[in-house]
Amino acid sequence: MPATIRDIKDRTGLSLATISKYINGGNVLPENKTKIETAIKELNYEVNEIARGLVTNKTRTVGVVVYSVESLFNGTLLHHIGNALRKDKYGLLICDSCNDEKIEAENIRFLLKKKVDGIIVVPIARRSDFLKPARDAGVPVVLLDRSFEDREMDCVKIDNRMSAFRAVNRLIQYHHKKISIICANIKNEYTGYERYRGFMDAMEQAGLSVPEAYQKKGNHSIEFGYHSMKELISLKDRPTAVFMTNYEISLGAVMAVNEAGIRCPEDISMLGFDDLILSHVLKPQMYMVVQPMKEMGEKAVEILLRHITGKEKELPVEIIMSTRISEGNSIARLL
């Protein structure tokens, strides 16, 4: 038979009220805390989280909704979020939106039925309408990696537009003029749109034109990166450099270059986004825009837990973190 709270009472001689107060996160006298913790250890007592949730109306569980669990970027964020939550003894419930806004909205309703204390979202949608059920239920939500046009939610992200601008400027500083971009769909993906704008800002500031054939916009996928790069390197007047705006696209593009026997950077220069595994296994080593993913995940958890515990102010908080460019050998300096 598993140990019960009454067994702790018999072992410590303390009242059920005192023991229950401690188990549910309340403050008790130091000597009573020591007695209870010793008894819990000796009896191998396990807290009944369901029962405790009925009393406290808290499950110590956080839901995380990501646009795709297939993405290594999202997997890395989930790792850091999980570690941060574990430090505060919170559990993690993960939902995959499969790059579908309808599923994304269903995931929010699912998590609310599971009585999560808060939700972190790496969203697909550009507006916050699908989060109305969470707002109505008083469940706090923090956005991660991207924000909404209506800017009504707490958010932790990078400055995608400026990060892309600086990256493309690196190519321009190396005297590249014929620069192409492979990015996610700018009509319905926040990061794709913002990074495309940063690319165009840099090109316009330098007085450089971008032919339509150099602008590849589509799915956030390895396949799209692969096919887009194949098209670019087959152009009669192909670009001398390509900027790839996320990890999956970067991986697909590199696969296409390797398959075609094109040399990098001698035949084409490349600069990608997200320094995960790719830049460490390729030769030459890739130039990559690096996001502070660990810090982003931890800050999202920090803000959410402050809401859950009632310590955060009411106004939306927007945290914008800095990126850097990881040096490599994938950009040629032109004369």
Coordinates of C-alpha atoms in Angstrom, one line a residue:
M1 CA 0.0 0.0 0.0
P2 CA 1.3 3.5 -0.9
A3 CA 2.0 5.8 2.0
T4 CA -0.7 8.4 2.8
I5 CA -0.8 11.7 4.5
R6 CA -2.1 10.0 7.6
D7 CA 1.0 7.8 7.7
I8 CA 3.0 11.1 7.8
K9 CA 0.8 12.3 10.6
D10 CA 1.5 9.1 12.6
R11 CA 5.2 9.3 11.9
T12 CA 5.6 13.1 12.8
G13 CA 2.8 13.7 15.3
L14 CA 1.8 16.8 13.4
S15 CA -1.7 17.7 12.4
L16 CA -3.1 16.9 9.0
A17 CA -3.7 20.6 8.4
T18 CA 0.0 21.4 8.9
I19 CA 1.2 18.5 6.7
S20 CA -1.4 19.4 4.0
K21 CA -0.3 23.0 4.1
Y22 CA 3.4 22.1 3.5
I23 CA 2.6 19.6 0.7
N24 CA 0.5 22.2 -1.1
G25 CA 3.3 24.7 -1.0
G26 CA 2.5 26.6 2.1
N27 CA 5.0 27.8 4.8
V28 CA 5.4 25.9 8.0
L29 CA 7.8 26.1 10.9
P30 CA 11.3 25.0 10.0
E31 CA 11.3 22.2 12.6
N32 CA 8.0 20.9 11.2
K33 CA 9.3 21.1 7.6
T34 CA 12.3 18.9 8.6
K35 CA 10.0 16.4 10.3
I36 CA 7.7 16.2 7.2
E37 CA 10.5 15.9 4.7
T38 CA 12.1 13.2 6.7
A39 CA 8.9 11.2 6.9
I40 CA 8.2 11.7 3.2
K41 CA 11.6 10.2 2.4
E42 CA 11.4 7.3 4.9
L43 CA 7.8 6.4 3.8
N44 CA 8.5 6.9 0.0
Y45 CA 5.4 9.1 0.0
E46 CA 4.3 10.3 -3.4
V47 CA 2.1 13.4 -3.7
N48 CA -1.2 12.7 -5.5
E49 CA -1.1 15.5 -8.0
I50 CA -4.7 15.0 -9.1
A51 CA -6.0 15.3 -5.5
R52 CA -3.7 18.3 -4.8
G53 CA -4.9 20.0 -8.0
L54 CA -8.5 19.7 -6.8
V55 CA -7.5 21.5 -3.6
T56 CA -5.2 24.2 -5.0
N57 CA -6.7 24.5 -8.5
K58 CA -3.1 24.1 -9.8
T59 CA -1.7 21.1 -11.7
R60 CA 1.9 22.3 -11.8
T61 CA 1.7 21.5 -15.5
V62 CA 2.6 23.8 -18.4
G63 CA 1.4 23.2 -22.0
V64 CA 3.7 24.0 -24.9
V65 CA 2.3 24.3 -28.4
V66 CA 4.8 24.3 -31.3
Y67 CA 4.2 24.6 -35.0
S68 CA 6.0 21.2 -35.7
V69 CA 7.8 18.8 -33.5
E70 CA 9.7 17.6 -36.6
S71 CA 11.6 20.9 -36.5
L72 CA 15.0 20.6 -34.7
F73 CA 14.7 24.2 -33.8
N74 CA 11.5 23.4 -31.9
G75 CA 13.0 20.3 -30.4
T76 CA 15.9 22.4 -29.0
L77 CA 13.5 25.0 -27.6
L78 CA 11.4 22.2 -25.9
H79 CA 14.6 20.8 -24.3
H80 CA 15.4 24.2 -22.7
I81 CA 11.8 24.9 -21.7
G82 CA 11.6 21.4 -20.0
N83 CA 14.8 22.0 -18.1
A84 CA 13.7 25.4 -16.9
L85 CA 10.3 24.0 -15.8
R86 CA 11.9 21.0 -14.0
K87 CA 13.9 23.4 -11.8
D88 CA 10.6 24.7 -10.4
K89 CA 9.0 21.2 -10.3
Y90 CA 6.6 21.8 -13.2
G91 CA 5.6 19.2 -15.7
L92 CA 5.5 19.6 -19.5
L93 CA 2.7 18.7 -21.9
I94 CA 3.7 19.1 -25.6
C95 CA 1.3 19.7 -28.5
D96 CA 2.2 19.6 -32.2
S97 CA 0.2 21.9 -34.5
C98 CA 1.5 20.2 -37.6
N99 CA 1.8 23.6 -39.4
D100 CA -2.0 23.8 -39.3
E101 CA -3.8 26.8 -37.7
K102 CA -6.9 24.7 -37.1
I103 CA -4.9 22.1 -35.2
E104 CA -3.2 24.9 -33.3
A105 CA -6.6 26.2 -32.1
E106 CA -7.6 22.6 -31.1
N107 CA -4.4 22.2 -29.1
I108 CA -5.2 25.2 -27.0
R109 CA -8.7 23.8 -26.2
F110 CA -7.1 20.4 -25.4
L111 CA -4.6 22.0 -23.0
L112 CA -7.4 23.9 -21.2
K113 CA -9.3 20.7 -20.7
K114 CA -6.2 19.2 -19.1
K115 CA -6.2 22.1 -16.6
V116 CA -2.7 23.3 -17.4
D117 CA -1.5 26.3 -15.3
G118 CA -0.1 28.2 -18.3
I119 CA 0.8 27.8 -22.0
I120 CA 3.8 28.7 -24.1
V121 CA 3.2 28.9 -27.8
V122 CA 5.5 28.9 -30.8
P123 CA 2.6 29.9 -33.1
I124 CA 1.7 29.5 -36.8
A125 CA -1.2 32.1 -36.8
R126 CA -0.4 35.8 -37.3
R127 CA -3.2 36.9 -34.9
S128 CA -4.1 35.9 -31.4
D129 CA -7.8 35.0 -32.0
F130 CA -7.2 31.3 -31.4
L131 CA -6.0 32.1 -27.9
K132 CA -9.3 33.7 -26.8
P133 CA -10.4 30.5 -24.9
A134 CA -7.2 30.7 -22.8
R135 CA -7.8 34.4 -22.1
D136 CA -11.4 33.7 -21.2
A137 CA -10.3 31.0 -18.8
G138 CA -7.7 33.3 -17.2
V139 CA -4.9 30.9 -18.2
P140 CA -1.6 32.9 -18.9
V141 CA 0.0 32.6 -22.3
V142 CA 3.5 33.5 -23.4
L143 CA 4.6 33.6 -27.1
L144 CA 8.0 32.3 -28.0
D145 CA 10.1 33.1 -31.2
R146 CA 7.3 35.1 -32.8
S147 CA 4.7 37.7 -32.0
F148 CA 1.3 38.7 -33.3
E149 CA 0.2 41.7 -35.4
D150 CA -2.2 42.7 -32.6
R151 CA 0.7 42.6 -30.0
E152 CA -1.6 41.6 -27.1
M153 CA 0.5 38.9 -25.6
D154 CA 3.7 38.4 -23.6
C155 CA 6.4 37.5 -26.0
V156 CA 10.1 36.4 -26.1
K157 CA 11.8 36.7 -29.5
I158 CA 14.7 38.0 -31.5
D159 CA 14.6 41.0 -33.8
N160 CA 14.2 38.9 -37.0
R161 CA 14.3 41.9 -39.4
M162 CA 17.5 43.3 -37.9
S163 CA 19.2 39.9 -37.7
A164 CA 18.5 39.3 -41.4
F165 CA 19.7 42.8 -42.3
R166 CA 23.0 42.3 -40.5
A167 CA 23.5 38.9 -42.1
V168 CA 22.9 40.1 -45.6
N169 CA 25.2 43.1 -44.9
R170 CA 28.0 40.6 -44.2
L171 CA 27.5 39.2 -47.8
I172 CA 27.5 42.8 -49.1
Q173 CA 30.7 43.6 -47.2
Y174 CA 32.3 40.7 -49.0
H175 CA 31.4 42.5 -52.3
H176 CA 28.5 40.2 -53.3
K177 CA 25.9 41.9 -55.4
K178 CA 23.9 39.0 -56.9
I179 CA 22.3 37.7 -53.6
S180 CA 19.4 35.4 -53.4
I181 CA 17.0 34.5 -50.5
I182 CA 15.3 31.3 -49.7
C183 CA 12.7 32.0 -47.0
A184 CA 9.4 30.7 -45.6
N185 CA 6.1 31.9 -46.9
I186 CA 6.0 35.6 -46.2
K187 CA 2.2 35.8 -46.3
N188 CA 1.5 33.5 -43.4
E189 CA 4.7 33.0 -41.4
Y190 CA 6.0 35.7 -39.1
T191 CA 9.7 34.9 -39.1
G192 CA 9.7 34.3 -42.9
Y193 CA 8.1 37.8 -43.4
E194 CA 10.4 39.6 -41.0
R195 CA 13.6 38.0 -42.3
Y196 CA 12.6 38.7 -45.9
R197 CA 12.0 42.4 -44.9
G198 CA 15.5 42.5 -43.4
F199 CA 17.0 41.0 -46.5
M200 CA 15.3 43.6 -48.7
D201 CA 16.2 46.4 -46.4
A202 CA 19.9 45.5 -46.8
M203 CA 19.7 45.2 -50.5
E204 CA 17.9 48.4 -51.0
Q205 CA 20.3 50.3 -48.7
A206 CA 23.2 49.0 -50.8
G207 CA 21.4 50.0 -54.0
L208 CA 21.2 46.4 -55.2
S209 CA 18.3 44.9 -57.1
V210 CA 16.8 41.5 -56.5
P211 CA 15.4 39.7 -59.5
E212 CA 12.2 37.7 -58.9
A213 CA 14.1 34.6 -59.8
Y214 CA 16.4 35.2 -56.9
Q215 CA 13.4 35.3 -54.4
K216 CA 12.3 31.9 -53.2
K217 CA 9.3 31.9 -50.8
G218 CA 7.6 28.7 -49.7
N219 CA 7.3 26.0 -47.1
H220 CA 9.4 25.9 -44.0
S221 CA 11.0 22.6 -45.0
I222 CA 14.1 20.8 -46.0
E223 CA 12.4 19.9 -49.3
F224 CA 11.7 23.5 -50.2
G225 CA 15.3 24.5 -49.4
Y226 CA 16.6 21.7 -51.6
H227 CA 14.4 22.4 -54.6
S228 CA 14.9 26.2 -54.4
M229 CA 18.7 25.8 -54.3
K230 CA 18.5 23.5 -57.3
E231 CA 16.6 26.1 -59.2
L232 CA 19.0 28.9 -58.2
I233 CA 22.2 27.0 -59.2
S234 CA 20.7 26.1 -62.6
L235 CA 20.0 29.7 -63.5
K236 CA 22.1 31.0 -66.4
D237 CA 22.9 34.1 -64.4
R238 CA 23.0 32.5 -61.0
P239 CA 23.6 34.3 -57.7
T240 CA 27.0 34.4 -56.1
A241 CA 25.5 34.1 -52.6
V242 CA 22.4 32.8 -51.0
F243 CA 20.8 33.7 -47.7
M244 CA 18.7 31.0 -46.1
T245 CA 16.3 32.1 -43.4
N246 CA 15.8 29.0 -41.2
Y247 CA 17.5 25.7 -40.3
E248 CA 15.4 23.3 -42.4
I249 CA 15.8 25.5 -45.5
S250 CA 19.5 25.7 -44.9
L251 CA 19.9 22.0 -44.6
G252 CA 17.9 21.4 -47.8
A253 CA 20.0 24.0 -49.7
V254 CA 23.3 22.4 -48.6
M255 CA 22.0 19.0 -49.8
A256 CA 21.3 20.5 -53.2
V257 CA 24.7 22.1 -53.5
N258 CA 26.5 18.9 -52.5
E259 CA 24.5 16.8 -54.9
A260 CA 25.2 19.1 -57.8
G261 CA 29.0 19.1 -57.1
I262 CA 29.0 22.8 -56.7
R263 CA 31.8 24.1 -54.5
C264 CA 31.2 26.4 -51.5
P265 CA 32.3 29.1 -51.3
E266 CA 34.3 29.0 -54.6
D267 CA 31.2 28.6 -56.8
I268 CA 28.5 29.9 -54.4
S269 CA 28.5 31.5 -51.0
M270 CA 26.0 30.5 -48.3
L271 CA 24.8 32.1 -45.0
G272 CA 22.1 30.3 -43.0
F273 CA 20.0 30.7 -39.8
D274 CA 20.2 28.7 -36.6
D275 CA 23.4 27.2 -35.4
L276 CA 22.2 23.7 -34.5
I277 CA 24.0 20.7 -36.0
L278 CA 24.5 21.7 -39.6
S279 CA 27.4 24.2 -39.2
H280 CA 29.4 21.8 -37.1
V281 CA 29.4 18.9 -39.5
L282 CA 29.9 20.6 -42.9
K283 CA 33.0 21.5 -44.6
P284 CA 33.5 24.3 -45.2
Q285 CA 31.9 25.4 -41.9
M286 CA 28.8 27.5 -42.4
Y287 CA 28.3 31.1 -41.5
M288 CA 25.1 31.1 -39.4
V289 CA 22.8 33.5 -37.6
V290 CA 22.7 32.2 -34.0
Q291 CA 19.7 32.7 -31.7
P292 CA 20.1 32.5 -27.9
M293 CA 17.7 29.5 -27.7
K294 CA 18.5 28.5 -24.2
E295 CA 18.0 32.0 -22.9
M296 CA 14.8 32.4 -24.9
G297 CA 13.3 29.2 -23.5
E298 CA 14.3 30.1 -19.9
K299 CA 12.9 33.7 -20.2
A300 CA 9.6 32.4 -21.5
V301 CA 9.3 30.0 -18.6
E302 CA 10.3 32.8 -16.1
I303 CA 7.6 35.2 -17.4
L304 CA 4.9 32.4 -17.5
L305 CA 5.7 31.3 -13.9
R306 CA 5.5 34.8 -12.7
H307 CA 2.0 35.0 -14.1
I308 CA 1.0 31.7 -12.6
T309 CA 2.2 32.7 -9.2
G310 CA 0.7 36.2 -9.5
K311 CA 4.0 38.1 -9.5
E312 CA 3.9 39.5 -13.1
K313 CA 2.3 42.8 -14.0
E314 CA -0.8 42.9 -16.2
L315 CA 0.7 44.8 -19.2
P316 CA 2.1 42.5 -22.0
V317 CA 5.9 42.1 -21.8
E318 CA 7.9 41.9 -25.0
I319 CA 11.5 40.7 -24.6
I320 CA 13.7 41.0 -27.7
M321 CA 17.0 39.1 -27.5
S322 CA 20.2 39.7 -29.6
T323 CA 21.6 37.3 -32.2
R324 CA 25.1 36.9 -33.5
I325 CA 26.7 35.5 -36.6
S326 CA 28.8 32.4 -36.2
E327 CA 31.9 32.6 -38.3
G328 CA 32.7 30.0 -40.9
N329 CA 34.3 29.5 -44.3
S330 CA 31.2 29.4 -46.5
I331 CA 31.4 33.0 -47.8
A332 CA 33.9 34.0 -50.5
R333 CA 35.3 37.5 -50.6
L334 CA 34.9 38.8 -54.1
L335 CA 37.2 41.3 -55.8

